[in-house]
mmCIF file with all atom_site columns, C-alpha atoms in Angstrom:
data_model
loop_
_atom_site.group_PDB
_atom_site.id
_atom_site.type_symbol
_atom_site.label_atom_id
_atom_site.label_alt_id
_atom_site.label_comp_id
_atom_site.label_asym_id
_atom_site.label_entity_id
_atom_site.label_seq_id
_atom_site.pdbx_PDB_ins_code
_atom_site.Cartn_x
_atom_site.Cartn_y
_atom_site.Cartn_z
_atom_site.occupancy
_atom_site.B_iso_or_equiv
_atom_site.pdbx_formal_charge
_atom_site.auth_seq_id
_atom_site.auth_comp_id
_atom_site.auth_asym_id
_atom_site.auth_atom_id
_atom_site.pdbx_PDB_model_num
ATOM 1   C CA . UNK D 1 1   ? -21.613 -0.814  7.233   1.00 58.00 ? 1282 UNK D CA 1
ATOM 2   C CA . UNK D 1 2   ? -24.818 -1.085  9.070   1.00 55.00 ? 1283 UNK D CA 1
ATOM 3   C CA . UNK D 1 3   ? -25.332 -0.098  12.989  1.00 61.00 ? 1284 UNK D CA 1
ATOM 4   C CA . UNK D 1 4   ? -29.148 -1.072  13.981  1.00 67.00 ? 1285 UNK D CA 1
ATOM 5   C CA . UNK D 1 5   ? -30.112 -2.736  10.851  1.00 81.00 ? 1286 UNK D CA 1
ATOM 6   C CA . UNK D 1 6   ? -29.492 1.041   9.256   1.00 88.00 ? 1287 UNK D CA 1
ATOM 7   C CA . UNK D 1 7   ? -26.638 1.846   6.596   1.00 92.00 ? 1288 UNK D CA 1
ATOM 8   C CA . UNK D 1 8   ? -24.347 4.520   7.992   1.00 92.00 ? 1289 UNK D CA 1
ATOM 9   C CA . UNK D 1 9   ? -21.080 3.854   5.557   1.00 93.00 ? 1290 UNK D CA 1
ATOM 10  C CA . UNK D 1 10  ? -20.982 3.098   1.886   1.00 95.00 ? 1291 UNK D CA 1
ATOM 11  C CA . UNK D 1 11  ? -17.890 2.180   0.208   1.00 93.00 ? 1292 UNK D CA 1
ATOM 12  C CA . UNK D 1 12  ? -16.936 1.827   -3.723  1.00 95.00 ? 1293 UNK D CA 1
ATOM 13  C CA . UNK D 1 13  ? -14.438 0.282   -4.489  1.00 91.00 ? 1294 UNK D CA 1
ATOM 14  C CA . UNK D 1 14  ? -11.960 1.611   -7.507  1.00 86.00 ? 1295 UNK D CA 1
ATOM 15  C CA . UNK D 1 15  ? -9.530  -0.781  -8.475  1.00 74.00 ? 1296 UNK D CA 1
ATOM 16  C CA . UNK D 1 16  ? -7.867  2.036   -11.154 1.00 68.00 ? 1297 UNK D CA 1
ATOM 17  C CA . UNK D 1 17  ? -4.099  2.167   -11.049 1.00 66.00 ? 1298 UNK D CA 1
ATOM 18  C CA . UNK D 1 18  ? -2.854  5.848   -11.764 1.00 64.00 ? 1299 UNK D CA 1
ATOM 19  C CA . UNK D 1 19  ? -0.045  6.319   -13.988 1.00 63.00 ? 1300 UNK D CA 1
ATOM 20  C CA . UNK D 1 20  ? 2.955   8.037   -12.696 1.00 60.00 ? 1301 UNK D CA 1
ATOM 21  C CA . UNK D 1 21  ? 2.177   10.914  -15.111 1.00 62.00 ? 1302 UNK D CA 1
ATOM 22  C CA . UNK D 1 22  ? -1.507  11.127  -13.931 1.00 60.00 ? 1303 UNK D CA 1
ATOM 23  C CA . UNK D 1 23  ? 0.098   11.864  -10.886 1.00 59.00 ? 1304 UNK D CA 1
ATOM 24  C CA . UNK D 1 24  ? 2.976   14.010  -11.412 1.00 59.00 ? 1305 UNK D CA 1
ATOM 25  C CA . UNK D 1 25  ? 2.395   16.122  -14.945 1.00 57.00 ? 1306 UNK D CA 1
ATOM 26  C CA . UNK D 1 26  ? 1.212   20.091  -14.204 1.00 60.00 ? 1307 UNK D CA 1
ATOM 27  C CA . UNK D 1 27  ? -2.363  18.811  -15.037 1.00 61.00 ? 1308 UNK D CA 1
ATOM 28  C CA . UNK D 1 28  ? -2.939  15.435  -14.231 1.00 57.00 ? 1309 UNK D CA 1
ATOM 29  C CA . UNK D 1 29  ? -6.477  15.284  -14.529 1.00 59.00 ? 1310 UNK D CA 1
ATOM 30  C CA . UNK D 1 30  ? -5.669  16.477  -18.107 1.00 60.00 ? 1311 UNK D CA 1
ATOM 31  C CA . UNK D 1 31  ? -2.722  14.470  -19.078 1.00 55.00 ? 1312 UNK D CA 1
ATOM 32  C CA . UNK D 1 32  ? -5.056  10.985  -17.221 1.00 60.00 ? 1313 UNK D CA 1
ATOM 33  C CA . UNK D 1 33  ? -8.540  12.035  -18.041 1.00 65.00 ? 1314 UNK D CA 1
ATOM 34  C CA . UNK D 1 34  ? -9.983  8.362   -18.164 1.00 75.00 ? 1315 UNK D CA 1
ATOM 35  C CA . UNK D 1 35  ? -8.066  6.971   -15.067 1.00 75.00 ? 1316 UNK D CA 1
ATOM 36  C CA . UNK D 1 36  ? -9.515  10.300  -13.144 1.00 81.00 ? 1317 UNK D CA 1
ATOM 37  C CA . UNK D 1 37  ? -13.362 9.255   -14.934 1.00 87.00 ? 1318 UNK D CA 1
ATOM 38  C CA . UNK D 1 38  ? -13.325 6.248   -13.307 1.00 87.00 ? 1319 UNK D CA 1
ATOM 39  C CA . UNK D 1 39  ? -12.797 7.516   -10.199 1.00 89.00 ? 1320 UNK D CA 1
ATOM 40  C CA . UNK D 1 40  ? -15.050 10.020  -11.113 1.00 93.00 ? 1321 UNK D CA 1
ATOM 41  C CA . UNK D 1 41  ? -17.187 7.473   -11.911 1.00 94.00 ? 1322 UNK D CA 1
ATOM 42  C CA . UNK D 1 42  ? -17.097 5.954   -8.240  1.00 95.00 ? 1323 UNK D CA 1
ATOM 43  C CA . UNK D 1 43  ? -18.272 8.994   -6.801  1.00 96.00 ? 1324 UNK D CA 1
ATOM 44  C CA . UNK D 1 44  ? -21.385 9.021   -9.192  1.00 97.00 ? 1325 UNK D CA 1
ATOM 45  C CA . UNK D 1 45  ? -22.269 5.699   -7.808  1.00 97.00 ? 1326 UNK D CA 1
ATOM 46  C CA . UNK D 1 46  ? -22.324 6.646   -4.577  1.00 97.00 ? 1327 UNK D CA 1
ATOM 47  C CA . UNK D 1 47  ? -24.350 9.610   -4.939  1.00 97.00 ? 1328 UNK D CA 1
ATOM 48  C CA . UNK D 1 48  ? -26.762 7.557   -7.391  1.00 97.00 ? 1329 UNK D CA 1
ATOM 49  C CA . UNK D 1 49  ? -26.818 4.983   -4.428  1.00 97.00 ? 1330 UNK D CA 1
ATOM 50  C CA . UNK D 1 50  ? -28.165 7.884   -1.720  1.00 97.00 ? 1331 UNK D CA 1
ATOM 51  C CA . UNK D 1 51  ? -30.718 9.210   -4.106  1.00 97.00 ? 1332 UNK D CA 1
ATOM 52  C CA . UNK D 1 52  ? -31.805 5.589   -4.873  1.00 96.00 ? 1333 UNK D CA 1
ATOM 53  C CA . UNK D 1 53  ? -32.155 4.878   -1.003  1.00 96.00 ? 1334 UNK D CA 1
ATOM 54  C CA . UNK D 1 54  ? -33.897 8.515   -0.498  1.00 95.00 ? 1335 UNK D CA 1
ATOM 55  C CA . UNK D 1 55  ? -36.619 7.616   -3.645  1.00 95.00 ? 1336 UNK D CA 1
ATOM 56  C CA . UNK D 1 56  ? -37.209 4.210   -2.126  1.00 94.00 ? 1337 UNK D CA 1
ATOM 57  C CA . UNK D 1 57  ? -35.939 1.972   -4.676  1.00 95.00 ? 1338 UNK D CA 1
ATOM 58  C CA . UNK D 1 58  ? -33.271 0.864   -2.123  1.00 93.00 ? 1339 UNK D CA 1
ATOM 59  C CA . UNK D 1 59  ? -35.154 -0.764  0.537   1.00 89.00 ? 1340 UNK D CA 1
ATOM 60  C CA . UNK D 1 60  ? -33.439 -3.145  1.644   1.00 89.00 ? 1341 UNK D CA 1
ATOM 61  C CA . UNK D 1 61  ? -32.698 -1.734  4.589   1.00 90.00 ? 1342 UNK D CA 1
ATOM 62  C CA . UNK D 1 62  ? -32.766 1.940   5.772   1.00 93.00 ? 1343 UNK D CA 1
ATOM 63  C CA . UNK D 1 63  ? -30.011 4.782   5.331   1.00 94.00 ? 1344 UNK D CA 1
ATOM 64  C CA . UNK D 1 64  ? -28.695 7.000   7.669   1.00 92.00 ? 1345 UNK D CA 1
ATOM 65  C CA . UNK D 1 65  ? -29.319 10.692  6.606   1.00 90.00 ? 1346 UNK D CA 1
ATOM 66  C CA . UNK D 1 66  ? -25.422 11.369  7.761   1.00 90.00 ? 1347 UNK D CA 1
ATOM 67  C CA . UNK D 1 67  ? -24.372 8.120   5.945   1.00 94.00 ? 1348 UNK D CA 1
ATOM 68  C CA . UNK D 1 68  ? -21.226 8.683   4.686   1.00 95.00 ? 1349 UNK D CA 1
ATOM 69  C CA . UNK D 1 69  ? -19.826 7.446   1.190   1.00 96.00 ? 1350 UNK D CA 1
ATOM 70  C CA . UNK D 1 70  ? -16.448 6.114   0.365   1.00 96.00 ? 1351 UNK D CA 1
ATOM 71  C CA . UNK D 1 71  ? -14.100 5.805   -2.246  1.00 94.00 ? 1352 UNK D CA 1
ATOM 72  C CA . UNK D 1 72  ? -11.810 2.591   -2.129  1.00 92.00 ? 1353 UNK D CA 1
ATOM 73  C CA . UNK D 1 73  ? -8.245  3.381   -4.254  1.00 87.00 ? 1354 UNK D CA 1
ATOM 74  C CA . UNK D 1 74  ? -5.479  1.347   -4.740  1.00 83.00 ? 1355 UNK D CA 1
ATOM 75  C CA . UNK D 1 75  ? -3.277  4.915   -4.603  1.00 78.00 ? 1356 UNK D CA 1
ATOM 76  C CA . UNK D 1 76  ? -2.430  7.592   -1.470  1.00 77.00 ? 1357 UNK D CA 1
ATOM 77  C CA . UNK D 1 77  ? -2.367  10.321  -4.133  1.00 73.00 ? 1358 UNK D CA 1
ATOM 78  C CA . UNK D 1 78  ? -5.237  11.521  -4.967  1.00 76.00 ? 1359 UNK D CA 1
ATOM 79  C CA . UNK D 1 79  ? -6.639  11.348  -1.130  1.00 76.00 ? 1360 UNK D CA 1
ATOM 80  C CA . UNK D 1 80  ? -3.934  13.561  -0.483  1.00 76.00 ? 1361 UNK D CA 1
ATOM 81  C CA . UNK D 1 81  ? -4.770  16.130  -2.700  1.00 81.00 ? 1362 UNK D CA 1
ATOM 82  C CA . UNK D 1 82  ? -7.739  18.442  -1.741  1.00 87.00 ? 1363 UNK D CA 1
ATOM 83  C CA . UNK D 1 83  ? -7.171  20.462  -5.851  1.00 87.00 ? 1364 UNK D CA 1
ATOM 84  C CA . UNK D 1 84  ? -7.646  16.936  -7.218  1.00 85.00 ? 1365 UNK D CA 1
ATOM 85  C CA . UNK D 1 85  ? -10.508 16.092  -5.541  1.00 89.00 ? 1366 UNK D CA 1
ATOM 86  C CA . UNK D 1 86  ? -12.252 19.016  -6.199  1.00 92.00 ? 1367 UNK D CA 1
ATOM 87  C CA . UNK D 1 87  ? -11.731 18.497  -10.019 1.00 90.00 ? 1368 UNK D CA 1
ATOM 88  C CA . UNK D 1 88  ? -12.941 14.564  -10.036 1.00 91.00 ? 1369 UNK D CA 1
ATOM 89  C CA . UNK D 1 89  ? -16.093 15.573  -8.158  1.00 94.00 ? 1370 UNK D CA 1
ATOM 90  C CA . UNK D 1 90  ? -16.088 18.495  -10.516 1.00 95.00 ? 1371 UNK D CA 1
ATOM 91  C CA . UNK D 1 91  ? -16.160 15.303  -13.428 1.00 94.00 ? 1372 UNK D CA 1
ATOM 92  C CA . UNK D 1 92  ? -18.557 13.386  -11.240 1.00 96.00 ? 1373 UNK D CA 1
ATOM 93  C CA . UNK D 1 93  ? -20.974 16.160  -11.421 1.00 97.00 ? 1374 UNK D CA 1
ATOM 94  C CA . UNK D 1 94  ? -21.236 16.496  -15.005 1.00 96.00 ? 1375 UNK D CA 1
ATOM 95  C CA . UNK D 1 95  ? -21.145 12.518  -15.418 1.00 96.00 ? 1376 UNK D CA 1
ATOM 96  C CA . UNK D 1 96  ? -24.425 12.767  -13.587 1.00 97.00 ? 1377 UNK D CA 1
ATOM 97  C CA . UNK D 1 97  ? -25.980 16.397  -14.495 1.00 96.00 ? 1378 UNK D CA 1
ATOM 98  C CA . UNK D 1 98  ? -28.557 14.728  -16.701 1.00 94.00 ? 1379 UNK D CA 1
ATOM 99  C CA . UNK D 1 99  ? -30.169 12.626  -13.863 1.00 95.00 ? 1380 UNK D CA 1
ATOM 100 C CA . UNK D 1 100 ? -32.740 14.123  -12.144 1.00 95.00 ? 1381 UNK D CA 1
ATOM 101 C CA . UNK D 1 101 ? -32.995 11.958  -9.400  1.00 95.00 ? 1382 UNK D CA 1
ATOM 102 C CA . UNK D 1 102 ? -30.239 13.291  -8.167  1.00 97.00 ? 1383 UNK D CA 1
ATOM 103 C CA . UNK D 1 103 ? -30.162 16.291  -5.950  1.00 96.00 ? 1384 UNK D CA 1
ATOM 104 C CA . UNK D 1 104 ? -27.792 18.439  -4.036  1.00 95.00 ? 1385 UNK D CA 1
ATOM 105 C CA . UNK D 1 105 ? -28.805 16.316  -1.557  1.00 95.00 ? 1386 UNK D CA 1
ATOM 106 C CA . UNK D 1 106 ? -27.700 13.215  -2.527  1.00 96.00 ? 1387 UNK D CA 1
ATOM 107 C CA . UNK D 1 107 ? -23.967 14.898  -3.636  1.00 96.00 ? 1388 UNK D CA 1
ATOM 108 C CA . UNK D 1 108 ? -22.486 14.262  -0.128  1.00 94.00 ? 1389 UNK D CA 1
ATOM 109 C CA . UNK D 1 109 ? -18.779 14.717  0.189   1.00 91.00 ? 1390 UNK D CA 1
ATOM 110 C CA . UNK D 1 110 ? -17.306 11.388  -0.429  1.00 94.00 ? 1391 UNK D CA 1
ATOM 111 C CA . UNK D 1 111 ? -13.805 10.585  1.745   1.00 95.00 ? 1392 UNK D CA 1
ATOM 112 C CA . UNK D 1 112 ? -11.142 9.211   -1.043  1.00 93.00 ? 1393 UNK D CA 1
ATOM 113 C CA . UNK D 1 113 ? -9.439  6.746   1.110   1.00 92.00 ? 1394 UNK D CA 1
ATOM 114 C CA . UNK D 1 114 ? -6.492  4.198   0.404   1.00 91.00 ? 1395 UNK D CA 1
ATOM 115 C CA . UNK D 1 115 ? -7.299  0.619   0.484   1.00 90.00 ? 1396 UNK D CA 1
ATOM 116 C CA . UNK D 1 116 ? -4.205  0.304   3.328   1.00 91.00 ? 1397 UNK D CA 1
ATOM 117 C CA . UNK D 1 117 ? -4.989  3.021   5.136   1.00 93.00 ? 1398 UNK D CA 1
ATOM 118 C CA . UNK D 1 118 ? -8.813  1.905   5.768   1.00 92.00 ? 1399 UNK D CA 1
ATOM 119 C CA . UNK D 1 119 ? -7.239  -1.253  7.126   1.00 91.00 ? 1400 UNK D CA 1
ATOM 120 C CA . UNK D 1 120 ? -4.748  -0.300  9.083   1.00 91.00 ? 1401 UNK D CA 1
ATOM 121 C CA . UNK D 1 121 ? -7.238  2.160   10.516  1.00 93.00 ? 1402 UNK D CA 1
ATOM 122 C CA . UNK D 1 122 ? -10.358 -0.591  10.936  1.00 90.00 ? 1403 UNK D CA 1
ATOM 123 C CA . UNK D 1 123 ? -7.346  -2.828  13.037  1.00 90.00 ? 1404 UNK D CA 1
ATOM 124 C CA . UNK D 1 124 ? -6.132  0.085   15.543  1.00 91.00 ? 1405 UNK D CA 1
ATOM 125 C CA . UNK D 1 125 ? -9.616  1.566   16.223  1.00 90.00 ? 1406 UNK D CA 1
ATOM 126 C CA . UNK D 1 126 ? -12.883 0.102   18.111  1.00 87.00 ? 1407 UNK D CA 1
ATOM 127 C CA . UNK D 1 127 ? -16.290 0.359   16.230  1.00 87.00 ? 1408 UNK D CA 1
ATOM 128 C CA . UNK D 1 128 ? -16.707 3.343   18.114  1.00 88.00 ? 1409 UNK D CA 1
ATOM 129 C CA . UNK D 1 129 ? -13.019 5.332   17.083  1.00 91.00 ? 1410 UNK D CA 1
ATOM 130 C CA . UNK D 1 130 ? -13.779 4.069   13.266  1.00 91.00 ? 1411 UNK D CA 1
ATOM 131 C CA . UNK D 1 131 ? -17.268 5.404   13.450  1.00 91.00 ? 1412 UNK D CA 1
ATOM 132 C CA . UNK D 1 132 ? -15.675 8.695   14.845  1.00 93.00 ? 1413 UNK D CA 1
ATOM 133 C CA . UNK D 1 133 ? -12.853 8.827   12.658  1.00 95.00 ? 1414 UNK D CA 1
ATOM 134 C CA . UNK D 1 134 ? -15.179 8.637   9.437   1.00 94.00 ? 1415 UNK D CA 1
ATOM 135 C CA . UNK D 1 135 ? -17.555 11.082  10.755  1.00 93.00 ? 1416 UNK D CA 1
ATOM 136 C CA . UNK D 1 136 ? -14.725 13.518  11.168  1.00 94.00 ? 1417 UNK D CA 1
ATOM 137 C CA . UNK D 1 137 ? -12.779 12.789  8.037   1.00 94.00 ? 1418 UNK D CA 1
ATOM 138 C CA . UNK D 1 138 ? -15.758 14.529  5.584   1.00 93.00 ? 1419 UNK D CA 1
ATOM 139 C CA . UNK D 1 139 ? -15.155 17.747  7.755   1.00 93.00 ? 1420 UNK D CA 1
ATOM 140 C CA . UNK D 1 140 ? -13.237 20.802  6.333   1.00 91.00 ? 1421 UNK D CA 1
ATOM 141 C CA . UNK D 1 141 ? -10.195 20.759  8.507   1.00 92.00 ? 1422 UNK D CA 1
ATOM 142 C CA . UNK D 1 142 ? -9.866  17.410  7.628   1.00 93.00 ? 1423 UNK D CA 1
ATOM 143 C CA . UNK D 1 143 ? -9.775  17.289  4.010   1.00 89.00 ? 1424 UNK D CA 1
ATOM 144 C CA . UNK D 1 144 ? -6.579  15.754  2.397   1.00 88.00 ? 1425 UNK D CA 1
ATOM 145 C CA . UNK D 1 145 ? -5.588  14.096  5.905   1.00 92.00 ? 1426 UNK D CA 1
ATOM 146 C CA . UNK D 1 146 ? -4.744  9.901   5.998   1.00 92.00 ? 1427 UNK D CA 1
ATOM 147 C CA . UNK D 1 147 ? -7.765  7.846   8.246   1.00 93.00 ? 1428 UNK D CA 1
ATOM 148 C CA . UNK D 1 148 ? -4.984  7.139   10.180  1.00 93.00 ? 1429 UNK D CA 1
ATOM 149 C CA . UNK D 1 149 ? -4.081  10.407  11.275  1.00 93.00 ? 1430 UNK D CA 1
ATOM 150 C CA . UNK D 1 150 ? -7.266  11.303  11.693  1.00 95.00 ? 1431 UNK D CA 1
ATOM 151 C CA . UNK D 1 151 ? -8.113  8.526   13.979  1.00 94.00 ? 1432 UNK D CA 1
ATOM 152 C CA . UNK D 1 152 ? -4.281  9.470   16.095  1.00 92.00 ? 1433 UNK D CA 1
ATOM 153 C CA . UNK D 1 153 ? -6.277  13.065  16.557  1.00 91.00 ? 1434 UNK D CA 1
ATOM 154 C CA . UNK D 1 154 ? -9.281  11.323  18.178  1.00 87.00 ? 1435 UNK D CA 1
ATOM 155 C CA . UNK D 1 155 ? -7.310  8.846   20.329  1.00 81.00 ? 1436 UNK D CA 1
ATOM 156 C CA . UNK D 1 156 ? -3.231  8.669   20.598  1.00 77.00 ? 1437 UNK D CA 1
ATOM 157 C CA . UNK D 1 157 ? -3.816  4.860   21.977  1.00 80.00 ? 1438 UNK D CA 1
ATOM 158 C CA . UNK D 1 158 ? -2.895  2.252   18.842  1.00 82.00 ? 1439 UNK D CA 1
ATOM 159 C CA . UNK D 1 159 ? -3.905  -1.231  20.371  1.00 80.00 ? 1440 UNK D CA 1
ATOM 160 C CA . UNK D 1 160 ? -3.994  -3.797  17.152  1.00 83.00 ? 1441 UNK D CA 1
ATOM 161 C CA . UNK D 1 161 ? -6.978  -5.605  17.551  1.00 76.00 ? 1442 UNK D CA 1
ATOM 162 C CA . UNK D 1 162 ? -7.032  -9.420  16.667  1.00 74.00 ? 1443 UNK D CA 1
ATOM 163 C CA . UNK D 1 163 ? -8.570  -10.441 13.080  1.00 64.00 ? 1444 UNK D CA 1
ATOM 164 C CA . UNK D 1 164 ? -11.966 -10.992 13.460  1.00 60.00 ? 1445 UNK D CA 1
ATOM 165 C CA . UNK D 1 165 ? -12.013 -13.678 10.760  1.00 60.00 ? 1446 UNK D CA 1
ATOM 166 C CA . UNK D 1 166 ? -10.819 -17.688 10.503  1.00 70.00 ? 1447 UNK D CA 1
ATOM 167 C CA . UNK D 1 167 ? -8.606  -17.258 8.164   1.00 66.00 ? 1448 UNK D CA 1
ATOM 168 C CA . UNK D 1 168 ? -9.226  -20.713 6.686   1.00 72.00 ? 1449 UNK D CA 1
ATOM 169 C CA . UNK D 1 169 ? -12.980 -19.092 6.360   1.00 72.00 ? 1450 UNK D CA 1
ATOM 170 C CA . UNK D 1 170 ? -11.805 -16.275 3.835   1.00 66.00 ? 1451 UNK D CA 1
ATOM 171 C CA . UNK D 1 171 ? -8.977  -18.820 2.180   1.00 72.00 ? 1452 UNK D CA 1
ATOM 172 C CA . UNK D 1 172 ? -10.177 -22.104 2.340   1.00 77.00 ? 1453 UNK D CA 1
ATOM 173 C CA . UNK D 1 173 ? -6.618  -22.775 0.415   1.00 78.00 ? 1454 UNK D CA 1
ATOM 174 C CA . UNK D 1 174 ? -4.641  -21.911 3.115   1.00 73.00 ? 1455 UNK D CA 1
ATOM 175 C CA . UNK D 1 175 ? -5.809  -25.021 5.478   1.00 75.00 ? 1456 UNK D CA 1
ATOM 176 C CA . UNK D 1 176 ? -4.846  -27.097 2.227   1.00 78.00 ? 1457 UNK D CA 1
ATOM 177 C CA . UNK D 1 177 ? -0.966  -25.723 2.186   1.00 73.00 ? 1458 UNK D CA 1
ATOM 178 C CA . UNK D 1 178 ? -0.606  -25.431 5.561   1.00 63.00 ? 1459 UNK D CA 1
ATOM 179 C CA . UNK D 1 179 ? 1.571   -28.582 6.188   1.00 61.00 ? 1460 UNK D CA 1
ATOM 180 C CA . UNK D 1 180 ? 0.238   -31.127 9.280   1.00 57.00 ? 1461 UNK D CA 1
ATOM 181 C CA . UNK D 1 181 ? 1.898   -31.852 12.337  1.00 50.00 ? 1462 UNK D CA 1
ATOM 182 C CA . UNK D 1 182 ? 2.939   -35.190 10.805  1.00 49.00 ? 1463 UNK D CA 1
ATOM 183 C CA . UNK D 1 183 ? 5.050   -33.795 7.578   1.00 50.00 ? 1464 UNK D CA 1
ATOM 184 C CA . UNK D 1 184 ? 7.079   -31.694 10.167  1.00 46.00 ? 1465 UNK D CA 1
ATOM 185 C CA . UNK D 1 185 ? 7.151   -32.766 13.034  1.00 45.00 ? 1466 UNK D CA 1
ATOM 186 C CA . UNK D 1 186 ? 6.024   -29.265 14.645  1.00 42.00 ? 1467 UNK D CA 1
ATOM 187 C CA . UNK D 1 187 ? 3.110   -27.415 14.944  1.00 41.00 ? 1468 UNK D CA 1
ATOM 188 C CA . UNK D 1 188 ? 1.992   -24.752 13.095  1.00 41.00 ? 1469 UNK D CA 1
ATOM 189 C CA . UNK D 1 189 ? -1.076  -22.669 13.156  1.00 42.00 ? 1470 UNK D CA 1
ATOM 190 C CA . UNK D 1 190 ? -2.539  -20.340 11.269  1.00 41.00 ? 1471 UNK D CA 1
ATOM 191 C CA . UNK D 1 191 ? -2.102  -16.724 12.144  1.00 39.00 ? 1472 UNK D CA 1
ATOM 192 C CA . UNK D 1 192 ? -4.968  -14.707 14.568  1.00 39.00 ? 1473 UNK D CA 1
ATOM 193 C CA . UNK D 1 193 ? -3.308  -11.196 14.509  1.00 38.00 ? 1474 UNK D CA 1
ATOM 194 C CA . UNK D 1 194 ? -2.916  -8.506  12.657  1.00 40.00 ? 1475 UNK D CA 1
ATOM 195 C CA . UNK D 1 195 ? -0.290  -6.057  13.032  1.00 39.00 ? 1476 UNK D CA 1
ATOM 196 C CA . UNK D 1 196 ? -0.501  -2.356  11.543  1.00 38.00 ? 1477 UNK D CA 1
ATOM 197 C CA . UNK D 1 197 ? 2.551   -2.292  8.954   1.00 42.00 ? 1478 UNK D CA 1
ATOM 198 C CA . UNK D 1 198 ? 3.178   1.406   9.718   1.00 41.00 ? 1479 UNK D CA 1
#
């Protein structure tokens, strides 16, 4: 996400499905070591992406020194657990110990974040209360807390915002089965809103 022509977010996106026993066993990361690597492996990306943009050979446009990274998961469990995160970016470290473009500087605290709950934060906030609510969410007292709440703590007010997007724009399927005015004698358009499910 880019404010001024400069990067300030940077998201990965991890489309790995954790087992139930990944998730519930005494040592998941243990018992679900590859499904946790590739997670793992997000966070390396990110962190190879900032040290990239810092030695130049990103230039397409400039990055934000607070530019924040984010992980993309299709699960709520790992974001809610601050031990689990520690040991992926414990894997993520070793998974990139041997490149030395990569400095402490460039291992910023990536948010694990829900695919869901990014959206149904992005369509209850204002550029401004998203920008807030990801600045806050890579503090301490914040770790292990849903966008969502986070953004609730910054503002109580939860005004869904209409989709920016033609839908037909995104889907060009969906003006082919949508049925004319003709075959049914009604009208029917295609949806503008979205509505937070929670």
């Amino acid at each position: 996400m880019a404010i001024e022509n400069t990067i300030s977010i940077v998201l990965e996106c991890k489309a790995t499905k954790l087992t139930y026993l990944s998730q519930y066993a005494d040592e998941p990361v243990q018992e679900a070591r590859k499904g946790y690597e590739q997670i793992a492996k997000g966070i390396a990306q990110l962190w190879r992406f900032f040290a990239h943009a810092r030695l130049g050979l990103f230039n397409c446009r400039p990055v934000s020194p607070e530019a924040v990274g984010i992980l993309l998961t299709l699960d709520a469990w790992l974001p809610m657990s601050v031990e689990l995160q520690d040991e992926v970016r414990d894997i993520a470290r070793s998974l990139v110990a041997k490149d030395t473009d990569i400095t402490e500087a460039d291992m910023r605290r990536v948010i694990f974040c829900p695919m869901q709950d990014l959206a149904d934060t992005a369509i209850i906030s204002t550029e401004a209360q998203f920008r807030q609510t990801i600045a806050r969410a890579v503090e301490d007292d914040f770790r292990g807390w849903a966008l969502r709440e986070i953004r609730r703590k910054i503002d109580q007010s939860e005004n869904p915002h209409e989709f920016p997007l033609d839908y037909g724009d995104v889907l060009p399927w969906m003006k082919a089965m949508t049925p004319s005015d003709a075959d049914i004698g009604t009208s029917i358009s295609t949806p503008t809103t979205v509505a937070s499910a929670g």
